[in-house]
mmCIF file of C-alpha atoms in Angstrom:
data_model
loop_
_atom_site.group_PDB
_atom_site.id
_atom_site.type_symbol
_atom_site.label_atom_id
_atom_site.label_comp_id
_atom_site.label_asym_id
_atom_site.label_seq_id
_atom_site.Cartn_x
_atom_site.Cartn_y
_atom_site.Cartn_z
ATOM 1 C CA UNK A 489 -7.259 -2.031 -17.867
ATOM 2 C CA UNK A 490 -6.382 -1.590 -14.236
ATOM 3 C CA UNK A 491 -8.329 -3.112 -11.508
ATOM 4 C CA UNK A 492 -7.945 -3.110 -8.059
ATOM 5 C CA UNK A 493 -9.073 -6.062 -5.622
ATOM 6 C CA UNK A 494 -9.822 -6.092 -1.767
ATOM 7 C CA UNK A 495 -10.227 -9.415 -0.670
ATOM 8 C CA UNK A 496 -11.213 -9.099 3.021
ATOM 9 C CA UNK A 497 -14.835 -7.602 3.017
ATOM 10 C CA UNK A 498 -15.062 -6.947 6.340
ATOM 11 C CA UNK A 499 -12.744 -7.024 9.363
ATOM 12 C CA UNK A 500 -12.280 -6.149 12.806
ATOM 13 C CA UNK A 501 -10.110 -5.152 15.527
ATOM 14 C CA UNK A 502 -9.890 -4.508 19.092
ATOM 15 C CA UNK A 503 -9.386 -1.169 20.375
ATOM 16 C CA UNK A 504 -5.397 -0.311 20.875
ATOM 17 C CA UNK A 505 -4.354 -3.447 18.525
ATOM 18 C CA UNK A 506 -3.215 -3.188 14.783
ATOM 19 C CA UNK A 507 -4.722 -4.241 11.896
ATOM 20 C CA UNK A 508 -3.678 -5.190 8.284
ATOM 21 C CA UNK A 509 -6.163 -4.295 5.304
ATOM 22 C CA UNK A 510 -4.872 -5.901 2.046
ATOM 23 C CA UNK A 511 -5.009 -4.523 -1.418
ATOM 24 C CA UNK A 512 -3.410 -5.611 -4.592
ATOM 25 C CA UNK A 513 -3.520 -4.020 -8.288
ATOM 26 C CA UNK A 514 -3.084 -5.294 -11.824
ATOM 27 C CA UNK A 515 -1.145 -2.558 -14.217
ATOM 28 C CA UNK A 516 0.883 -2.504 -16.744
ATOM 29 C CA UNK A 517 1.972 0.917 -16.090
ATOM 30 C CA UNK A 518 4.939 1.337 -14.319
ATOM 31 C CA UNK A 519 4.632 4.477 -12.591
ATOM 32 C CA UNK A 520 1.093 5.019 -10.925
ATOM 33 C CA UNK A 521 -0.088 6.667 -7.348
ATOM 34 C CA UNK A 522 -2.032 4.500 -4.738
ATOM 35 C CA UNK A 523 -4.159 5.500 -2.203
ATOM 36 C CA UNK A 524 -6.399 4.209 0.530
ATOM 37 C CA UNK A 525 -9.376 6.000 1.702
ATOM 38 C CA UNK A 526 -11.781 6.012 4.184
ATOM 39 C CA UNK A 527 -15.461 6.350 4.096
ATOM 40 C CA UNK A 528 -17.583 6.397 7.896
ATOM 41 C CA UNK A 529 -21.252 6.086 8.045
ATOM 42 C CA UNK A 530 -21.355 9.748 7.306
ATOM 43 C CA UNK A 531 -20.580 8.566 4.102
ATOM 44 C CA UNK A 532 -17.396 11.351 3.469
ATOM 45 C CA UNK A 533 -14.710 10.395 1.382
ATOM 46 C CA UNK A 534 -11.195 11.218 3.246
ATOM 47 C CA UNK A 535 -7.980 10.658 2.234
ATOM 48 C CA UNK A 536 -5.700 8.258 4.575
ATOM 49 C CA UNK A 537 -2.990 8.081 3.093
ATOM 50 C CA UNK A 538 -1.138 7.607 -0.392
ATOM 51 C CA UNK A 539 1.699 6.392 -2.010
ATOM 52 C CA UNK A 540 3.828 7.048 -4.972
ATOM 53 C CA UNK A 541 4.860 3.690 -7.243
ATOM 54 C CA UNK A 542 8.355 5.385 -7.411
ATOM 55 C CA UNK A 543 9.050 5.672 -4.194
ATOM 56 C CA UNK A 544 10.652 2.339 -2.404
ATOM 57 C CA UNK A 545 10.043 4.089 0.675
ATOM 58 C CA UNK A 546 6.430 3.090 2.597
ATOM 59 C CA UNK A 547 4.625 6.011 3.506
ATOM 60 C CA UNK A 548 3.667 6.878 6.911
ATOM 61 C CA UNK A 549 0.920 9.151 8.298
ATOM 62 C CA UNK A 550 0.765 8.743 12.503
ATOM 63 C CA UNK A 551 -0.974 5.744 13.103
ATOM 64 C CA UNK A 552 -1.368 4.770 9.398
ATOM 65 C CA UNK A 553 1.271 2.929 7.253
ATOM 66 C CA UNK A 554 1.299 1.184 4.165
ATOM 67 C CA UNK A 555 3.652 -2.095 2.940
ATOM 68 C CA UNK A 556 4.042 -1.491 -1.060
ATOM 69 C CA UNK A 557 5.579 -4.012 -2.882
ATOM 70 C CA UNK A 558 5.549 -3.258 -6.470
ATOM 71 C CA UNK A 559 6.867 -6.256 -7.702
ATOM 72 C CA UNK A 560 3.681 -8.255 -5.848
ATOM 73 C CA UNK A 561 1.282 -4.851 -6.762
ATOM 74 C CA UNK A 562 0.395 -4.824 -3.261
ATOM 75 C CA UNK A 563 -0.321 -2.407 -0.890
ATOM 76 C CA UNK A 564 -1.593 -2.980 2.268
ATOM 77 C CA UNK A 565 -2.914 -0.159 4.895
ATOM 78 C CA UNK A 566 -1.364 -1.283 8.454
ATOM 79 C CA UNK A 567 -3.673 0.781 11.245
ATOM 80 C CA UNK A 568 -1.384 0.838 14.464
ATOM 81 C CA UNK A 569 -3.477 1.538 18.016
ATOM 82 C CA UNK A 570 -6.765 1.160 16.293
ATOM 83 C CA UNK A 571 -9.561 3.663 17.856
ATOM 84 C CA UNK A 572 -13.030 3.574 17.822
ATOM 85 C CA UNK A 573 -13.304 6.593 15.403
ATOM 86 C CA UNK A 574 -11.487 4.495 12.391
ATOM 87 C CA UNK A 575 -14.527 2.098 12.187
ATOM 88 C CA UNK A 576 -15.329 3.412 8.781
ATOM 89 C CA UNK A 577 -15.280 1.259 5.113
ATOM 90 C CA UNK A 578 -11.814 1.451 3.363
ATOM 91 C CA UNK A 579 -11.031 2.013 -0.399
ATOM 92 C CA UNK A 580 -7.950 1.183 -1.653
ATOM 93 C CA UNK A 581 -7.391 3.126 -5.064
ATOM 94 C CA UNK A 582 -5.252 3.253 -7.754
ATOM 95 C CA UNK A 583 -4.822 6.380 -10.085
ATOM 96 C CA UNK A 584 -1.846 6.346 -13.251
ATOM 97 C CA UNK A 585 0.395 8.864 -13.991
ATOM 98 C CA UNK A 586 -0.588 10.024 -17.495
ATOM 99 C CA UNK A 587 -3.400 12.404 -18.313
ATOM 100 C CA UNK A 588 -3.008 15.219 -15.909
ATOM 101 C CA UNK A 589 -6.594 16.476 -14.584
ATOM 102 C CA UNK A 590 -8.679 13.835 -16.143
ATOM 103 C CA UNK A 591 -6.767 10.987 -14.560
ATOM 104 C CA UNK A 592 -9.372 8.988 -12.876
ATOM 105 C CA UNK A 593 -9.713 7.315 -9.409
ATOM 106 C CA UNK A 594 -10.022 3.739 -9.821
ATOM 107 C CA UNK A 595 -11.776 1.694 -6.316
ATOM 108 C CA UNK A 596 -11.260 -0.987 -4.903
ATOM 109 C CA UNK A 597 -14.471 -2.822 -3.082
ATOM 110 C CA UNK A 598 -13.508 -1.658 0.088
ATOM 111 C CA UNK A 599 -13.091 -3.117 3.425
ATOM 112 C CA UNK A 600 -15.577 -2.674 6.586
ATOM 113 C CA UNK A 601 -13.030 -2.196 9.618
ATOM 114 C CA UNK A 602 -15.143 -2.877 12.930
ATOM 115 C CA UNK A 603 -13.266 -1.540 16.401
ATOM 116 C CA UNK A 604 -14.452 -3.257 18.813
ATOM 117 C CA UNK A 605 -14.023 -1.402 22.550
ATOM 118 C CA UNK B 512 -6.979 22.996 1.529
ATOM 119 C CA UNK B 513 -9.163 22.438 -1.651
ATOM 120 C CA UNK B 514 -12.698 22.039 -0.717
ATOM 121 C CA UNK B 515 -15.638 20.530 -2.760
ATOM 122 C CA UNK B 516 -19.418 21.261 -2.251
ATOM 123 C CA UNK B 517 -22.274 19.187 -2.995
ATOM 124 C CA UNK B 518 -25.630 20.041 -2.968
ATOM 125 C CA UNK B 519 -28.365 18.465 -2.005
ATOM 126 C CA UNK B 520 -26.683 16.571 0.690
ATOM 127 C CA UNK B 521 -30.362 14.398 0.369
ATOM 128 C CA UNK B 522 -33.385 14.491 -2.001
ATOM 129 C CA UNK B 523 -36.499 12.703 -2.014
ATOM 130 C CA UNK B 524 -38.833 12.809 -5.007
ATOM 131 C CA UNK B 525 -41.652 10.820 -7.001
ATOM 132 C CA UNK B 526 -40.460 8.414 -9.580
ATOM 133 C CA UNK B 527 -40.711 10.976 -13.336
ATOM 134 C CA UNK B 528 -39.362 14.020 -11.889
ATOM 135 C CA UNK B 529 -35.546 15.517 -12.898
ATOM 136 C CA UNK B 530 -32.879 16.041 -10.144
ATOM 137 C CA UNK B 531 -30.526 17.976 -10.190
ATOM 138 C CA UNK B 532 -27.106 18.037 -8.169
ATOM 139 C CA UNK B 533 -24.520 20.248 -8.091
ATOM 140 C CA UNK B 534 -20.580 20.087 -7.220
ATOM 141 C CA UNK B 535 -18.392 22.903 -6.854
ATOM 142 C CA UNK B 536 -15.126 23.643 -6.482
ATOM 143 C CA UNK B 537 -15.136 26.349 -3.447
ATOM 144 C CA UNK B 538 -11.703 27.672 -3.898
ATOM 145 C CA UNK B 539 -10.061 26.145 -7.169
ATOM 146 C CA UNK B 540 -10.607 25.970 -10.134
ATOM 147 C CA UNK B 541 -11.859 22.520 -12.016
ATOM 148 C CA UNK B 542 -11.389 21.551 -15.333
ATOM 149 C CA UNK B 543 -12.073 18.222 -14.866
ATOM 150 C CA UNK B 544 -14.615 16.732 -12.623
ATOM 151 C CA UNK B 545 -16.037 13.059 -11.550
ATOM 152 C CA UNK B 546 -19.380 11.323 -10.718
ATOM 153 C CA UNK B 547 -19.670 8.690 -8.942
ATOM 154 C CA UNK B 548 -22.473 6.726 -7.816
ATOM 155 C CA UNK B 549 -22.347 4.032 -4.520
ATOM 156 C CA UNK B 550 -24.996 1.496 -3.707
ATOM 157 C CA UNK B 551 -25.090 0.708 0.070
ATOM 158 C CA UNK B 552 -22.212 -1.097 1.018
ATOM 159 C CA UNK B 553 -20.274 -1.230 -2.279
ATOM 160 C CA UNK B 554 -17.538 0.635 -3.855
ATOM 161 C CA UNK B 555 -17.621 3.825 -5.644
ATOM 162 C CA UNK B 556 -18.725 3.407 -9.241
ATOM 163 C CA UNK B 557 -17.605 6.227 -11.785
ATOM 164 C CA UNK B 558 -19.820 7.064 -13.873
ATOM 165 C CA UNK B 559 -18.617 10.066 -16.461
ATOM 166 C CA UNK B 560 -16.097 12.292 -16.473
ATOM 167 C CA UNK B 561 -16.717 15.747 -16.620
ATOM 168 C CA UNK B 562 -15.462 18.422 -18.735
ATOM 169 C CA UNK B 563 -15.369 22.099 -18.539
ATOM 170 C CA UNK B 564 -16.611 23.187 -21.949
ATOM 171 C CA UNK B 565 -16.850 20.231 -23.600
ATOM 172 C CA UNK B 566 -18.738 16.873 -23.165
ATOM 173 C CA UNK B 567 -18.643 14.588 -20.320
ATOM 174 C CA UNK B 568 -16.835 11.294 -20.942
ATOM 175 C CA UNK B 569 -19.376 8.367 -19.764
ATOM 176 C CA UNK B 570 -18.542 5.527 -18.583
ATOM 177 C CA UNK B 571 -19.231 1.841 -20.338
ATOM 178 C CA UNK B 572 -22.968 0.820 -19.162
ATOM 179 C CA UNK B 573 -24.010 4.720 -17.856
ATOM 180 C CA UNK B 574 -26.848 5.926 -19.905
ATOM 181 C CA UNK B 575 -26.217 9.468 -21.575
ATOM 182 C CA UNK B 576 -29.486 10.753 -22.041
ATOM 183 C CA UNK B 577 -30.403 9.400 -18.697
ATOM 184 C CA UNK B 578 -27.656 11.154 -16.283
ATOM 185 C CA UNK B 579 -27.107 14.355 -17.948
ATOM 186 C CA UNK B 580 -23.896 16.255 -16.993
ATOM 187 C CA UNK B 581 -22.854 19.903 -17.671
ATOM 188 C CA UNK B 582 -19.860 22.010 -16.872
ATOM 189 C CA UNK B 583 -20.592 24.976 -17.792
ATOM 190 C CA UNK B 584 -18.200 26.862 -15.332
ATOM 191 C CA UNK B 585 -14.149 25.897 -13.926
ATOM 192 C CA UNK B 586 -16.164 25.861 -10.501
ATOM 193 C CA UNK B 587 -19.515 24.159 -11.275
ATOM 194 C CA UNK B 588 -20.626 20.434 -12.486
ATOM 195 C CA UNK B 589 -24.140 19.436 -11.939
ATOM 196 C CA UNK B 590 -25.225 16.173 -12.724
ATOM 197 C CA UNK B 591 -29.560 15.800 -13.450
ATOM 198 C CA UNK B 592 -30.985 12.670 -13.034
ATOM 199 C CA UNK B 593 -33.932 12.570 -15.882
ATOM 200 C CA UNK B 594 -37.191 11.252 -15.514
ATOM 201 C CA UNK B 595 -35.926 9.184 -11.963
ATOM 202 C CA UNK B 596 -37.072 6.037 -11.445
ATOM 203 C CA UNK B 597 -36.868 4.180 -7.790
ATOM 204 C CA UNK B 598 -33.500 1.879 -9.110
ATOM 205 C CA UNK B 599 -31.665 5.058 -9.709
ATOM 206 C CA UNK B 600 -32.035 5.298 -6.216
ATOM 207 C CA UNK B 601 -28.233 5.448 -4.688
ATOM 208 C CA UNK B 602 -25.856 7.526 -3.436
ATOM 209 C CA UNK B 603 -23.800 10.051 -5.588
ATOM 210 C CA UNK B 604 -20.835 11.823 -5.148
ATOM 211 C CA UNK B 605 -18.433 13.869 -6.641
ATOM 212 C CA UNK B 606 -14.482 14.794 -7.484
ATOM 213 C CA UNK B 607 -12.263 16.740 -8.459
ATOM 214 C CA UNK B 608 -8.351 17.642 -8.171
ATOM 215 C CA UNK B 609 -6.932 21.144 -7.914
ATOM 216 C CA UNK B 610 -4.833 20.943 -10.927
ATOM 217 C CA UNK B 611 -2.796 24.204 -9.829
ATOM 218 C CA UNK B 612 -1.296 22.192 -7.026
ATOM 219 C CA UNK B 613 0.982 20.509 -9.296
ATOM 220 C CA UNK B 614 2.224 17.246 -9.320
ATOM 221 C CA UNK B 615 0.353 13.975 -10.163
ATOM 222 C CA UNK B 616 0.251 12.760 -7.153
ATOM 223 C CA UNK B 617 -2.464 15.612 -5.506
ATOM 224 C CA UNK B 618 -5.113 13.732 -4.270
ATOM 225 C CA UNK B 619 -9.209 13.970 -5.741
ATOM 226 C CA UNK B 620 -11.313 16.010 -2.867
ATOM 227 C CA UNK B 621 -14.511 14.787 -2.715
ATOM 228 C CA UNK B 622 -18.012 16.120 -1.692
ATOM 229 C CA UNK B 623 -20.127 14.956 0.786
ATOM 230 C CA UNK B 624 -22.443 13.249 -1.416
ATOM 231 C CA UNK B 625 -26.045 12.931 -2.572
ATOM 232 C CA UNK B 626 -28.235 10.714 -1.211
ATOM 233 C CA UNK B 627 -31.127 10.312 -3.826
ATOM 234 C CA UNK B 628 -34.276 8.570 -2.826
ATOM 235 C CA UNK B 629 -37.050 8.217 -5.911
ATOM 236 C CA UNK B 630 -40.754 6.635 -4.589
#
């Protein structure tokens, strides 16, 4: 079974700086999509970012980047000029390839990312 | 893009009464939707999968009889809490993934979530 660990339950950053969430996976799949989330206190699950195993290339998204390295099954969310408004818990989260529509999301623990101004 | 509705957004009720809470898909259609329940400060747990015309897939540990689910509809899931008791207390939200996007890598929309409160 795939799991997905986050080992840093809570972290912070000052306003402007950058900040590394980490994130590794166990799989035995080889082709899988990855994704981190975020969740503020309003609770609402959005979508940061995501990445496809297949791709070598890290994907990008303004201020939010990942490092993937599939070899390690790591992929860490790099948040570049953090802002006060990405204070907000983090999910990293795995999904495989196979099963179409019933493919399931599988979390992480998440990470608490403080800003502080 | 895809959007997902949840309703109630919060519910308070005495410990014995059913909930009920429903997700739709407001402009896709769903064959397959997810529950998920979150305790304060924790991760998102899935609890069943659900199925349009067929049974819901549960999860290992999630009570069937106890968190009914029905998908009776490519636009509607509701999940109903039975007979409620104060430690089903938590936070639950639901998925889905607009399967006429294409491509496996389409990400799960979520809805704002339920927060359920039982005295």
């Amino acid at each position: 079974a795939q799991t997905v660990t986050q080992s840093q339950p809570e972290m912070s950053v000052q306003e402007a700086e950058t900040v590394t969430l980490s994130c590794t996976y166990d799989t035995s799949e080889s082709d899988y999509y990855l994704f981190w989330y975020k969740q503020p206190p309003s609770r609402q699950m959005i979508l940061v970012i995501r990445q496809e195993a297949y791709k070598q290339q890290n994907a990008t998204e303004n201020r939010f980047s990942v490092n993937f390295q599939k070899a390690a099954k790591s992929f860490s969310l790099k948040i570049s000029d953090s802002q006060l408004g990405d204070a907000a818990m983090y999910f990293c989260a795995y999904r495989g390839i196979y099963g179409g529509a019933t493919n399931k999301l599988i979390f992480g623990t998440g990470t608490l990312l403080a800003v502080q101004p | 893009g895809a959007v997902v509705s949840q309703h109630p957004s919060w519910v308070i009720c005495k410990s014995g009464t059913s909930v009920k809470i429903e997700c739709r898909s407001l402009d896709f259609q769903a064959t397959t939707m997810f529950w998920y329940r979150q305790f304060p400060k924790q991760s998102l747990m899935l609890m069943a999968t659900s199925n349009e015309g067929s049974k819901a897939t549960y999860e290992q540990g999630v009570e069937k009889d106890k968190f009914l689910i029905n998908h009776a509809s490519l636009t509607l899931s509701t999940l109903t809490v039975t007979s409620a008791h104060p430690e089903d207390s938590s936070f639950y939200i639901c998925s889905a993934r607009d399967p006429s996007l294409g491509g496996e890598n389409q990400p799960q929309h979520f809805g704002d979530g339920t927060r359920l409160s039982i005295l």
